[in-house]
C-alpha cells in the first residue's frame, strides 16, 4: 500500500510517499480502508521533532512511528477475531493516537478508538473531527464544565480546534467570544460566536466583560493577561499548540508548566488539557454532528502524495479550520 513515511526529523520535504506492507489486524483490531485523513498541529510537531524536548517521548533521532497521521475516516475492510461491534463495510472515523499511521491507504486500529461515522458528514468532514473535536469537547465539557448561561472565550477561534470549540460552546448553551485575525472574523461569526474580537485591532485581554471559561489554543498571552478576563471563580484552560517559528527547546510547554506551578496559589482554576483517543468522546461528537450542532470546516484538501505541501501550508499559520487528505 502507499503511505507517507518519515525516516528523520526535518521539514515537510523530508516526508516521502512509499510502498509499504499493509497492516494485518490483531484480534482486537479493525482494518480500515482510509477514505480521508486530517492534519493537526500535532503532525508538524512530530515532523520537526519540535519542541526538541518532545523527542524524549517521540524518539531521539527520528519518530518511533514511521507513518505519519492520526485522524482518519474510512470503511471497515476486515476485523480481528475478538471484534464484534464492527463489520466489513461499516463507515467509521477515529484517532490512532501516538501510534500514527493515518496517511496511508489502510490502517489497523483497536476497536475502542473508532466509532460509526456521523451519517450526515462526508468522509473528509468526519476525518477532521477526532483529535480537534475531542480536544474541544474535553476542554469545554470536562475541564471547563460549561453550562447554559456561561460566558466562554476561545483564543484561536478560527483554527482546527477553535472552529469546533465555538460550535460546541454554543451547543452547551454558552455565550461565546471568538478571537481571530481580520480575515477570519466572518467565519467565526458564521459558526455561532456571539462576539468576535479581531486581535490585530484590539487586545482581548482587556475585555471589560469577564468570562467563566477562557480556552487558550494559541499560547501567545501571559497567564496574568489571560486571567484578567476571567470571573473571580473562572477557569483558564491551556491547550496552546503554537505554530512553527524555526524550532524551540520547550515551545508552549513553558506556558503550560507555569500554569501548573501557579494553579495552587490563585483563586482562578487553571487547567492543562491533555487528550487521548476515546470512543466515548467520539460518540458524543457524532451525536452533536448528527444533531446539527457541529460541522467541521474544511479549509483545503490535498491528495496523499501532497501531504508535504499540506503540512507546509498548515505549519505556516496560513490555515484556518481543518486541512484534509483525500484518497
PDB file of C-alpha atoms in Angstrom:
ATOM      1  CA  UNK A   1       0.000   0.000   0.000  1.00  0.00           C
ATOM      2  CA  UNK A   2       1.027   3.635  -0.401  1.00  0.00           C
ATOM      3  CA  UNK A   3       1.877   5.638   2.712  1.00  0.00           C
ATOM      4  CA  UNK A   4       3.624   8.842   3.780  1.00  0.00           C
ATOM      5  CA  UNK A   5       6.712   7.864   5.766  1.00  0.00           C
ATOM      6  CA  UNK A   6       9.280   9.744   7.815  1.00  0.00           C
ATOM      7  CA  UNK A   7      12.816   8.482   8.474  1.00  0.00           C
ATOM      8  CA  UNK A   8      14.281  11.612  10.088  1.00  0.00           C
ATOM      9  CA  UNK A   9      13.198  14.841  11.720  1.00  0.00           C
ATOM     10  CA  UNK A  10      13.057  17.719   9.314  1.00  0.00           C
ATOM     11  CA  UNK A  11      10.909  19.931   7.098  1.00  0.00           C
ATOM     12  CA  UNK A  12       7.852  18.679   5.196  1.00  0.00           C
ATOM     13  CA  UNK A  13      10.060  17.827   2.226  1.00  0.00           C
ATOM     14  CA  UNK A  14      11.687  15.080   4.302  1.00  0.00           C
ATOM     15  CA  UNK A  15       8.470  13.066   4.025  1.00  0.00           C
ATOM     16  CA  UNK A  16       8.227  10.556   1.190  1.00  0.00           C
ATOM     17  CA  UNK A  17       5.473   8.576  -0.481  1.00  0.00           C
ATOM     18  CA  UNK A  18       6.487   4.933  -0.238  1.00  0.00           C
ATOM     19  CA  UNK A  19       5.138   1.460  -0.890  1.00  0.00           C
ATOM     20  CA  UNK A  20       4.876  -0.442   2.419  1.00  0.00           C
ATOM     21  CA  UNK A  21       3.331  -3.688   3.571  1.00  0.00           C
ATOM     22  CA  UNK A  22      -0.345  -3.333   4.507  1.00  0.00           C
ATOM     23  CA  UNK A  23      -1.103  -3.847   8.210  1.00  0.00           C
ATOM     24  CA  UNK A  24      -2.754  -7.012   9.495  1.00  0.00           C
ATOM     25  CA  UNK A  25      -5.359  -6.602  12.253  1.00  0.00           C
ATOM     26  CA  UNK A  26      -4.727  -8.220  15.620  1.00  0.00           C
ATOM     27  CA  UNK A  27      -7.538  -9.980  17.469  1.00  0.00           C
ATOM     28  CA  UNK A  28      -8.970  -6.737  18.894  1.00  0.00           C
ATOM     29  CA  UNK A  29      -8.276  -4.542  15.862  1.00  0.00           C
ATOM     30  CA  UNK A  30     -10.125  -3.339  12.801  1.00  0.00           C
ATOM     31  CA  UNK A  31      -8.570  -2.906   9.358  1.00  0.00           C
ATOM     32  CA  UNK A  32      -9.900   0.266   7.730  1.00  0.00           C
ATOM     33  CA  UNK A  33      -9.542   1.380   4.119  1.00  0.00           C
ATOM     34  CA  UNK A  34      -8.878   5.077   4.528  1.00  0.00           C
ATOM     35  CA  UNK A  35     -11.082   7.463   2.545  1.00  0.00           C
ATOM     36  CA  UNK A  36      -9.818  10.680   4.140  1.00  0.00           C
ATOM     37  CA  UNK A  37      -7.333  11.815   6.777  1.00  0.00           C
ATOM     38  CA  UNK A  38      -6.794  15.134   8.515  1.00  0.00           C
ATOM     39  CA  UNK A  39      -3.824  17.214   9.583  1.00  0.00           C
ATOM     40  CA  UNK A  40      -3.299  18.575  13.088  1.00  0.00           C
ATOM     41  CA  UNK A  41      -0.655  20.773  14.707  1.00  0.00           C
ATOM     42  CA  UNK A  42       0.479  17.517  16.318  1.00  0.00           C
ATOM     43  CA  UNK A  43       1.658  16.327  12.895  1.00  0.00           C
ATOM     44  CA  UNK A  44       4.150  19.123  12.311  1.00  0.00           C
ATOM     45  CA  UNK A  45       5.379  18.843  15.901  1.00  0.00           C
ATOM     46  CA  UNK A  46       6.238  15.196  15.201  1.00  0.00           C
ATOM     47  CA  UNK A  47       7.598  16.005  11.733  1.00  0.00           C
ATOM     48  CA  UNK A  48      10.015  18.603  13.095  1.00  0.00           C
ATOM     49  CA  UNK A  49      10.659  16.952  16.449  1.00  0.00           C
ATOM     50  CA  UNK A  50       9.680  20.322  17.871  1.00  0.00           C
ATOM     51  CA  UNK A  51       9.939  21.310  20.632  1.00  0.00           C
ATOM     52  CA  UNK A  52      13.155  19.353  20.980  1.00  0.00           C
ATOM     53  CA  UNK A  53      12.207  18.261  24.487  1.00  0.00           C
ATOM     54  CA  UNK A  54       9.383  16.234  22.920  1.00  0.00           C
ATOM     55  CA  UNK A  55      11.940  13.939  21.289  1.00  0.00           C
ATOM     56  CA  UNK A  56      12.380  12.254  24.651  1.00  0.00           C
ATOM     57  CA  UNK A  57       8.943  10.744  24.046  1.00  0.00           C
ATOM     58  CA  UNK A  58       8.825  10.673  20.233  1.00  0.00           C
ATOM     59  CA  UNK A  59      12.272   9.222  19.539  1.00  0.00           C
ATOM     60  CA  UNK A  60      15.730  10.745  19.754  1.00  0.00           C
ATOM     61  CA  UNK A  61      16.802  10.862  16.091  1.00  0.00           C
ATOM     62  CA  UNK A  62      13.529  10.022  14.349  1.00  0.00           C
ATOM     63  CA  UNK A  63       9.927   9.255  15.335  1.00  0.00           C
ATOM     64  CA  UNK A  64       9.294   5.723  16.528  1.00  0.00           C
ATOM     65  CA  UNK A  65       6.169   5.612  14.373  1.00  0.00           C
ATOM     66  CA  UNK A  66       7.287   5.745  10.725  1.00  0.00           C
ATOM     67  CA  UNK A  67       3.959   6.514   9.020  1.00  0.00           C
ATOM     68  CA  UNK A  68       2.519   9.938   9.801  1.00  0.00           C
ATOM     69  CA  UNK A  69      -1.054  10.986  10.558  1.00  0.00           C
ATOM     70  CA  UNK A  70      -3.610  10.416  13.334  1.00  0.00           C
ATOM     71  CA  UNK A  71      -7.143  11.283  12.219  1.00  0.00           C
ATOM     72  CA  UNK A  72      -8.999   9.288   9.575  1.00  0.00           C
ATOM     73  CA  UNK A  73     -12.342   8.176   8.219  1.00  0.00           C
ATOM     74  CA  UNK A  74     -12.986   5.157   6.048  1.00  0.00           C
ATOM     75  CA  UNK A  75     -14.639   1.789   5.523  1.00  0.00           C
ATOM     76  CA  UNK A  76     -14.011  -1.334   7.568  1.00  0.00           C
ATOM     77  CA  UNK A  77     -12.176  -3.868   5.414  1.00  0.00           C
ATOM     78  CA  UNK A  78     -11.885  -6.704   7.933  1.00  0.00           C
ATOM     79  CA  UNK A  79     -11.925  -7.284  11.693  1.00  0.00           C
ATOM     80  CA  UNK A  80      -9.970  -9.339  14.217  1.00  0.00           C
ATOM     81  CA  UNK A  81     -11.489 -12.422  15.769  1.00  0.00           C
ATOM     82  CA  UNK A  82     -12.414 -10.628  19.014  1.00  0.00           C
ATOM     83  CA  UNK A  83     -14.112  -7.658  17.344  1.00  0.00           C
ATOM     84  CA  UNK A  84     -17.910  -7.776  17.472  1.00  0.00           C
ATOM     85  CA  UNK A  85     -19.022  -4.119  17.250  1.00  0.00           C
ATOM     86  CA  UNK A  86     -17.895  -3.520  13.666  1.00  0.00           C
ATOM     87  CA  UNK A  87     -18.245  -5.398  10.395  1.00  0.00           C
ATOM     88  CA  UNK A  88     -16.813  -5.113   6.881  1.00  0.00           C
ATOM     89  CA  UNK A  89     -18.370  -2.193   5.038  1.00  0.00           C
ATOM     90  CA  UNK A  90     -19.101  -0.085   8.149  1.00  0.00           C
ATOM     91  CA  UNK A  91     -18.229   3.605   7.786  1.00  0.00           C
ATOM     92  CA  UNK A  92     -16.088   4.684  10.751  1.00  0.00           C
ATOM     93  CA  UNK A  93     -13.860   7.502  11.972  1.00  0.00           C
ATOM     94  CA  UNK A  94     -11.187   7.656  14.635  1.00  0.00           C
ATOM     95  CA  UNK A  95      -7.837   8.753  16.011  1.00  0.00           C
ATOM     96  CA  UNK A  96      -4.786   6.489  16.017  1.00  0.00           C
ATOM     97  CA  UNK A  97      -3.113   8.468  18.793  1.00  0.00           C
ATOM     98  CA  UNK A  98       0.649   8.307  19.147  1.00  0.00           C
ATOM     99  CA  UNK A  99       0.709   5.108  17.077  1.00  0.00           C
ATOM    100  CA  UNK A 100       0.104   7.287  13.983  1.00  0.00           C
ATOM    101  CA  UNK A 101      -0.356   5.777  10.512  1.00  0.00           C
ATOM    102  CA  UNK A 102      -3.382   7.592   9.023  1.00  0.00           C
ATOM    103  CA  UNK A 103      -1.563   8.939   5.953  1.00  0.00           C
ATOM    104  CA  UNK A 104      -1.824   5.543   4.316  1.00  0.00           C
ATOM    105  CA  UNK A 105      -4.303   3.571   2.253  1.00  0.00           C
ATOM    106  CA  UNK A 106      -5.046   1.205   5.163  1.00  0.00           C
ATOM    107  CA  UNK A 107      -4.816   1.454   8.947  1.00  0.00           C
ATOM    108  CA  UNK A 108      -5.219  -1.009  11.783  1.00  0.00           C
ATOM    109  CA  UNK A 109      -6.838   0.422  14.884  1.00  0.00           C
ATOM    110  CA  UNK A 110      -8.203  -1.018  18.146  1.00  0.00           C
ATOM    111  CA  UNK A 111     -11.999  -1.120  18.046  1.00  0.00           C
ATOM    112  CA  UNK A 112     -12.057   1.079  21.176  1.00  0.00           C
ATOM    113  CA  UNK A 113     -10.573   4.020  19.215  1.00  0.00           C
ATOM    114  CA  UNK A 114     -13.136   4.230  16.403  1.00  0.00           C
ATOM    115  CA  UNK A 115     -16.829   4.981  16.165  1.00  0.00           C
ATOM    116  CA  UNK A 116     -19.505   4.895  13.478  1.00  0.00           C
ATOM    117  CA  UNK A 117     -19.124   7.884  11.162  1.00  0.00           C
ATOM    118  CA  UNK A 118     -21.728  10.634  11.601  1.00  0.00           C
ATOM    119  CA  UNK A 119     -24.328   9.867   8.957  1.00  0.00           C
ATOM    120  CA  UNK A 120     -24.605  13.479   7.788  1.00  0.00           C
ATOM    121  CA  UNK A 121     -20.871  14.121   7.350  1.00  0.00           C
ATOM    122  CA  UNK A 122     -18.676  13.342   4.360  1.00  0.00           C
ATOM    123  CA  UNK A 123     -15.567  11.220   4.964  1.00  0.00           C
ATOM    124  CA  UNK A 124     -13.486  14.418   4.727  1.00  0.00           C
ATOM    125  CA  UNK A 125     -15.573  16.162   7.391  1.00  0.00           C
ATOM    126  CA  UNK A 126     -15.549  13.091   9.632  1.00  0.00           C
ATOM    127  CA  UNK A 127     -11.765  12.777   9.351  1.00  0.00           C
ATOM    128  CA  UNK A 128     -11.452  16.389  10.505  1.00  0.00           C
ATOM    129  CA  UNK A 129     -13.316  15.681  13.716  1.00  0.00           C
ATOM    130  CA  UNK A 130     -11.474  13.239  16.048  1.00  0.00           C
ATOM    131  CA  UNK A 131      -8.425  14.931  17.621  1.00  0.00           C
ATOM    132  CA  UNK A 132      -9.618  18.530  17.259  1.00  0.00           C
ATOM    133  CA  UNK A 133     -13.143  17.635  18.316  1.00  0.00           C
ATOM    134  CA  UNK A 134     -12.078  15.611  21.343  1.00  0.00           C
ATOM    135  CA  UNK A 135      -9.750  18.456  22.367  1.00  0.00           C
ATOM    136  CA  UNK A 136     -12.594  20.966  22.147  1.00  0.00           C
ATOM    137  CA  UNK A 137     -15.049  18.662  23.918  1.00  0.00           C
ATOM    138  CA  UNK A 138     -12.710  17.748  26.785  1.00  0.00           C
ATOM    139  CA  UNK A 139     -11.686  21.372  27.256  1.00  0.00           C
ATOM    140  CA  UNK A 140     -15.209  22.764  27.387  1.00  0.00           C
ATOM    141  CA  UNK A 141     -17.319  19.958  28.842  1.00  0.00           C
ATOM    142  CA  UNK A 142     -14.862  18.008  31.005  1.00  0.00           C
ATOM    143  CA  UNK A 143     -12.485  20.686  32.285  1.00  0.00           C
ATOM    144  CA  UNK A 144     -14.488  23.860  31.735  1.00  0.00           C
ATOM    145  CA  UNK A 145     -17.793  22.292  32.826  1.00  0.00           C
ATOM    146  CA  UNK A 146     -19.550  24.763  30.558  1.00  0.00           C
ATOM    147  CA  UNK A 147     -23.252  25.206  31.310  1.00  0.00           C
ATOM    148  CA  UNK A 148     -26.073  27.286  29.803  1.00  0.00           C
ATOM    149  CA  UNK A 149     -25.530  30.958  30.581  1.00  0.00           C
ATOM    150  CA  UNK A 150     -21.755  30.723  30.905  1.00  0.00           C
ATOM    151  CA  UNK A 151     -19.542  33.164  29.035  1.00  0.00           C
ATOM    152  CA  UNK A 152     -16.758  31.403  27.098  1.00  0.00           C
ATOM    153  CA  UNK A 153     -13.813  32.989  25.278  1.00  0.00           C
ATOM    154  CA  UNK A 154     -11.919  30.959  22.673  1.00  0.00           C
ATOM    155  CA  UNK A 155      -8.477  32.297  21.769  1.00  0.00           C
ATOM    156  CA  UNK A 156      -7.662  30.812  18.359  1.00  0.00           C
ATOM    157  CA  UNK A 157     -11.286  30.528  17.271  1.00  0.00           C
ATOM    158  CA  UNK A 158     -10.530  30.094  13.553  1.00  0.00           C
ATOM    159  CA  UNK A 159      -8.189  27.106  13.935  1.00  0.00           C
ATOM    160  CA  UNK A 160      -8.920  23.407  13.752  1.00  0.00           C
ATOM    161  CA  UNK A 161      -9.850  23.098  17.427  1.00  0.00           C
ATOM    162  CA  UNK A 162     -11.202  26.632  17.691  1.00  0.00           C
ATOM    163  CA  UNK A 163     -13.849  26.313  14.978  1.00  0.00           C
ATOM    164  CA  UNK A 164     -15.198  23.224  16.715  1.00  0.00           C
ATOM    165  CA  UNK A 165     -14.910  24.778  20.188  1.00  0.00           C
ATOM    166  CA  UNK A 166     -17.044  27.752  19.149  1.00  0.00           C
ATOM    167  CA  UNK A 167     -19.780  25.419  17.900  1.00  0.00           C
ATOM    168  CA  UNK A 168     -19.614  23.121  20.919  1.00  0.00           C
ATOM    169  CA  UNK A 169     -19.714  26.020  23.381  1.00  0.00           C
ATOM    170  CA  UNK A 170     -22.840  27.278  21.659  1.00  0.00           C
ATOM    171  CA  UNK A 171     -24.356  23.785  21.769  1.00  0.00           C
ATOM    172  CA  UNK A 172     -23.670  23.698  25.521  1.00  0.00           C
ATOM    173  CA  UNK A 173     -25.639  26.925  25.930  1.00  0.00           C
ATOM    174  CA  UNK A 174     -22.787  29.393  26.404  1.00  0.00           C
ATOM    175  CA  UNK A 175     -22.358  32.933  25.143  1.00  0.00           C
ATOM    176  CA  UNK A 176     -19.217  32.726  23.007  1.00  0.00           C
ATOM    177  CA  UNK A 177     -16.477  35.228  22.231  1.00  0.00           C
ATOM    178  CA  UNK A 178     -14.098  34.152  19.456  1.00  0.00           C
ATOM    179  CA  UNK A 179     -10.647  35.687  18.994  1.00  0.00           C
ATOM    180  CA  UNK A 180      -9.137  35.556  15.499  1.00  0.00           C
ATOM    181  CA  UNK A 181      -7.496  37.669  12.781  1.00  0.00           C
ATOM    182  CA  UNK A 182      -9.280  40.085  10.453  1.00  0.00           C
ATOM    183  CA  UNK A 183      -9.693  37.643   7.567  1.00  0.00           C
ATOM    184  CA  UNK A 184     -11.413  35.078   9.795  1.00  0.00           C
ATOM    185  CA  UNK A 185     -13.965  37.228  11.606  1.00  0.00           C
ATOM    186  CA  UNK A 186     -16.799  36.360   9.229  1.00  0.00           C
ATOM    187  CA  UNK A 187     -16.010  32.652   9.514  1.00  0.00           C
ATOM    188  CA  UNK A 188     -16.028  32.684  13.315  1.00  0.00           C
ATOM    189  CA  UNK A 189     -19.240  34.699  13.382  1.00  0.00           C
ATOM    190  CA  UNK A 190     -20.880  32.233  10.977  1.00  0.00           C
ATOM    191  CA  UNK A 191     -20.069  29.383  13.377  1.00  0.00           C
ATOM    192  CA  UNK A 192     -22.234  30.986  16.040  1.00  0.00           C
ATOM    193  CA  UNK A 193     -19.903  33.233  18.020  1.00  0.00           C
ATOM    194  CA  UNK A 194     -21.878  35.972  19.750  1.00  0.00           C
ATOM    195  CA  UNK A 195     -18.869  38.286  19.832  1.00  0.00           C
ATOM    196  CA  UNK A 196     -15.770  38.286  17.626  1.00  0.00           C
ATOM    197  CA  UNK A 197     -12.524  40.036  18.592  1.00  0.00           C
ATOM    198  CA  UNK A 198     -10.033  40.857  15.840  1.00  0.00           C
ATOM    199  CA  UNK A 199      -6.715  40.582  17.679  1.00  0.00           C
ATOM    200  CA  UNK A 200      -4.980  42.790  15.102  1.00  0.00           C
ATOM    201  CA  UNK A 201      -7.197  45.678  16.171  1.00  0.00           C
ATOM    202  CA  UNK A 202      -7.854  45.156  19.873  1.00  0.00           C
ATOM    203  CA  UNK A 203      -6.446  43.230  22.821  1.00  0.00           C
ATOM    204  CA  UNK A 204      -8.977  40.706  24.070  1.00  0.00           C
ATOM    205  CA  UNK A 205      -7.216  40.507  27.446  1.00  0.00           C
ATOM    206  CA  UNK A 206      -8.609  43.963  28.226  1.00  0.00           C
ATOM    207  CA  UNK A 207     -12.227  42.945  27.604  1.00  0.00           C
ATOM    208  CA  UNK A 208     -14.276  44.549  30.396  1.00  0.00           C
ATOM    209  CA  UNK A 209     -16.768  41.663  30.382  1.00  0.00           C
ATOM    210  CA  UNK A 210     -15.441  38.735  32.453  1.00  0.00           C
ATOM    211  CA  UNK A 211     -15.726  35.152  31.219  1.00  0.00           C
ATOM    212  CA  UNK A 212     -16.448  31.951  33.084  1.00  0.00           C
ATOM    213  CA  UNK A 213     -14.087  29.999  30.827  1.00  0.00           C
ATOM    214  CA  UNK A 214     -11.110  31.119  28.754  1.00  0.00           C
ATOM    215  CA  UNK A 215      -9.965  28.396  26.336  1.00  0.00           C
ATOM    216  CA  UNK A 216      -6.465  29.309  25.143  1.00  0.00           C
ATOM    217  CA  UNK A 217      -5.478  27.443  21.972  1.00  0.00           C
ATOM    218  CA  UNK A 218      -2.610  29.713  20.956  1.00  0.00           C
ATOM    219  CA  UNK A 219      -0.275  30.252  23.905  1.00  0.00           C
ATOM    220  CA  UNK A 220       0.598  33.813  22.898  1.00  0.00           C
ATOM    221  CA  UNK A 221      -0.518  35.642  26.051  1.00  0.00           C
ATOM    222  CA  UNK A 222       0.792  35.606  29.607  1.00  0.00           C
ATOM    223  CA  UNK A 223      -1.069  33.876  32.416  1.00  0.00           C
ATOM    224  CA  UNK A 224      -1.669  37.256  34.032  1.00  0.00           C
ATOM    225  CA  UNK A 225      -3.268  38.640  30.875  1.00  0.00           C
ATOM    226  CA  UNK A 226      -5.442  35.556  30.352  1.00  0.00           C
ATOM    227  CA  UNK A 227      -6.640  35.552  33.954  1.00  0.00           C
ATOM    228  CA  UNK A 228      -7.548  39.227  33.673  1.00  0.00           C
ATOM    229  CA  UNK A 229     -10.656  38.380  31.606  1.00  0.00           C
ATOM    230  CA  UNK A 230     -11.936  35.679  33.966  1.00  0.00           C
ATOM    231  CA  UNK A 231     -14.642  35.958  36.582  1.00  0.00           C
ATOM    232  CA  UNK A 232     -13.338  35.547  40.161  1.00  0.00           C
ATOM    233  CA  UNK A 233     -14.166  31.826  40.009  1.00  0.00           C
ATOM    234  CA  UNK A 234     -13.457  31.358  36.304  1.00  0.00           C
ATOM    235  CA  UNK A 235     -11.451  28.597  34.621  1.00  0.00           C
ATOM    236  CA  UNK A 236      -8.452  29.038  32.337  1.00  0.00           C
ATOM    237  CA  UNK A 237      -7.835  26.063  30.049  1.00  0.00           C
ATOM    238  CA  UNK A 238      -4.385  25.855  28.465  1.00  0.00           C
ATOM    239  CA  UNK A 239      -4.003  23.903  25.236  1.00  0.00           C
ATOM    240  CA  UNK A 240      -1.826  26.055  23.000  1.00  0.00           C
ATOM    241  CA  UNK A 241      -0.013  24.227  20.209  1.00  0.00           C
ATOM    242  CA  UNK A 242       1.568  27.265  18.553  1.00  0.00           C
ATOM    243  CA  UNK A 243       2.991  27.443  15.034  1.00  0.00           C
ATOM    244  CA  UNK A 244       6.431  26.626  13.682  1.00  0.00           C
ATOM    245  CA  UNK A 245       8.848  29.531  14.170  1.00  0.00           C
ATOM    246  CA  UNK A 246      12.183  27.923  13.466  1.00  0.00           C
ATOM    247  CA  UNK A 247      12.391  25.404  16.296  1.00  0.00           C
ATOM    248  CA  UNK A 248      12.406  25.635  20.086  1.00  0.00           C
ATOM    249  CA  UNK A 249      13.504  23.725  23.150  1.00  0.00           C
ATOM    250  CA  UNK A 250      10.238  23.679  25.100  1.00  0.00           C
ATOM    251  CA  UNK A 251       7.684  25.585  22.949  1.00  0.00           C
ATOM    252  CA  UNK A 252       4.248  26.065  24.538  1.00  0.00           C
ATOM    253  CA  UNK A 253       5.258  23.648  27.304  1.00  0.00           C
ATOM    254  CA  UNK A 254       6.765  26.591  29.187  1.00  0.00           C
ATOM    255  CA  UNK A 255       3.409  28.403  29.494  1.00  0.00           C
ATOM    256  CA  UNK A 256       1.723  25.159  30.466  1.00  0.00           C
ATOM    257  CA  UNK A 257       4.406  24.438  33.095  1.00  0.00           C
ATOM    258  CA  UNK A 258       3.979  27.901  34.592  1.00  0.00           C
ATOM    259  CA  UNK A 259       0.230  27.314  34.648  1.00  0.00           C
ATOM    260  CA  UNK A 260       0.654  24.112  36.621  1.00  0.00           C
ATOM    261  CA  UNK A 261       3.011  25.800  39.075  1.00  0.00           C
ATOM    262  CA  UNK A 262       0.732  28.791  39.586  1.00  0.00           C
ATOM    263  CA  UNK A 263      -2.548  26.896  39.872  1.00  0.00           C
ATOM    264  CA  UNK A 264      -2.395  26.068  43.615  1.00  0.00           C
ATOM    265  CA  UNK A 265      -1.797  29.701  44.573  1.00  0.00           C
ATOM    266  CA  UNK A 266      -4.541  31.605  42.725  1.00  0.00           C
ATOM    267  CA  UNK A 267      -8.290  31.799  43.101  1.00  0.00           C
ATOM    268  CA  UNK A 268      -8.867  31.013  39.431  1.00  0.00           C
ATOM    269  CA  UNK A 269      -8.874  27.427  38.273  1.00  0.00           C
ATOM    270  CA  UNK A 270      -6.026  26.781  35.815  1.00  0.00           C
ATOM    271  CA  UNK A 271      -6.410  23.517  33.927  1.00  0.00           C
ATOM    272  CA  UNK A 272      -3.909  21.985  31.497  1.00  0.00           C
ATOM    273  CA  UNK A 273      -5.626  19.947  28.804  1.00  0.00           C
ATOM    274  CA  UNK A 274      -4.196  16.597  27.787  1.00  0.00           C
ATOM    275  CA  UNK A 275      -6.119  14.453  25.340  1.00  0.00           C
ATOM    276  CA  UNK A 276      -6.217  10.795  24.424  1.00  0.00           C
ATOM    277  CA  UNK A 277      -8.243   8.909  21.800  1.00  0.00           C
ATOM    278  CA  UNK A 278     -11.602   7.931  23.264  1.00  0.00           C
ATOM    279  CA  UNK A 279     -14.610   6.048  21.882  1.00  0.00           C
ATOM    280  CA  UNK A 280     -16.805   7.784  24.453  1.00  0.00           C
ATOM    281  CA  UNK A 281     -15.883  11.241  23.180  1.00  0.00           C
ATOM    282  CA  UNK A 282     -16.161  10.171  19.534  1.00  0.00           C
ATOM    283  CA  UNK A 283     -19.723   9.019  20.219  1.00  0.00           C
ATOM    284  CA  UNK A 284     -20.578  12.381  21.783  1.00  0.00           C
ATOM    285  CA  UNK A 285     -19.103  14.222  18.812  1.00  0.00           C
ATOM    286  CA  UNK A 286     -21.125  12.041  16.434  1.00  0.00           C
ATOM    287  CA  UNK A 287     -24.306  12.867  18.340  1.00  0.00           C
ATOM    288  CA  UNK A 288     -23.565  16.604  18.139  1.00  0.00           C
ATOM    289  CA  UNK A 289     -22.797  16.329  14.411  1.00  0.00           C
ATOM    290  CA  UNK A 290     -25.967  14.390  13.636  1.00  0.00           C
ATOM    291  CA  UNK A 291     -27.995  16.873  15.693  1.00  0.00           C
ATOM    292  CA  UNK A 292     -26.665  19.687  13.511  1.00  0.00           C
ATOM    293  CA  UNK A 293     -24.661  21.315  16.323  1.00  0.00           C
ATOM    294  CA  UNK A 294     -21.257  20.560  14.853  1.00  0.00           C
ATOM    295  CA  UNK A 295     -19.964  20.761  11.293  1.00  0.00           C
ATOM    296  CA  UNK A 296     -16.199  20.649  10.653  1.00  0.00           C
ATOM    297  CA  UNK A 297     -14.978  23.409   8.359  1.00  0.00           C
ATOM    298  CA  UNK A 298     -12.547  22.350   5.634  1.00  0.00           C
ATOM    299  CA  UNK A 299     -10.020  24.945   4.508  1.00  0.00           C
ATOM    300  CA  UNK A 300      -8.202  22.875   1.873  1.00  0.00           C
ATOM    301  CA  UNK A 301      -7.851  19.284   0.739  1.00  0.00           C
ATOM    302  CA  UNK A 302      -4.809  17.600  -0.778  1.00  0.00           C
ATOM    303  CA  UNK A 303      -4.200  14.159  -2.321  1.00  0.00           C
ATOM    304  CA  UNK A 304      -1.999  11.719  -0.403  1.00  0.00           C
ATOM    305  CA  UNK A 305       1.170  12.453  -2.374  1.00  0.00           C
ATOM    306  CA  UNK A 306       0.864  16.147  -1.490  1.00  0.00           C
ATOM    307  CA  UNK A 307       0.986  15.691   2.289  1.00  0.00           C
ATOM    308  CA  UNK A 308       4.314  17.622   2.422  1.00  0.00           C
ATOM    309  CA  UNK A 309       2.670  20.639   0.759  1.00  0.00           C
ATOM    310  CA  UNK A 310      -0.309  20.339   3.104  1.00  0.00           C
ATOM    311  CA  UNK A 311       1.932  20.356   6.168  1.00  0.00           C
ATOM    312  CA  UNK A 312       3.898  23.310   4.827  1.00  0.00           C
ATOM    313  CA  UNK A 313       0.626  25.188   4.488  1.00  0.00           C
ATOM    314  CA  UNK A 314      -0.553  24.178   7.963  1.00  0.00           C
ATOM    315  CA  UNK A 315       2.607  24.966   9.914  1.00  0.00           C
ATOM    316  CA  UNK A 316       2.974  28.451   8.432  1.00  0.00           C
ATOM    317  CA  UNK A 317      -0.169  29.768  10.188  1.00  0.00           C
ATOM    318  CA  UNK A 318      -1.987  30.221   6.881  1.00  0.00           C
ATOM    319  CA  UNK A 319      -4.575  27.514   7.503  1.00  0.00           C
ATOM    320  CA  UNK A 320      -7.923  28.162   9.071  1.00  0.00           C
ATOM    321  CA  UNK A 321     -10.145  25.390  10.318  1.00  0.00           C
ATOM    322  CA  UNK A 322      -9.056  21.975   9.004  1.00  0.00           C
ATOM    323  CA  UNK A 323      -6.793  20.697   6.226  1.00  0.00           C
ATOM    324  CA  UNK A 324      -7.621  17.195   4.985  1.00  0.00           C
ATOM    325  CA  UNK A 325      -6.090  14.496   2.809  1.00  0.00           C
ATOM    326  CA  UNK A 326      -8.215  12.671   0.256  1.00  0.00           C
ATOM    327  CA  UNK A 327      -7.653   9.207  -1.208  1.00  0.00           C
TER     328      UNK A 327
END
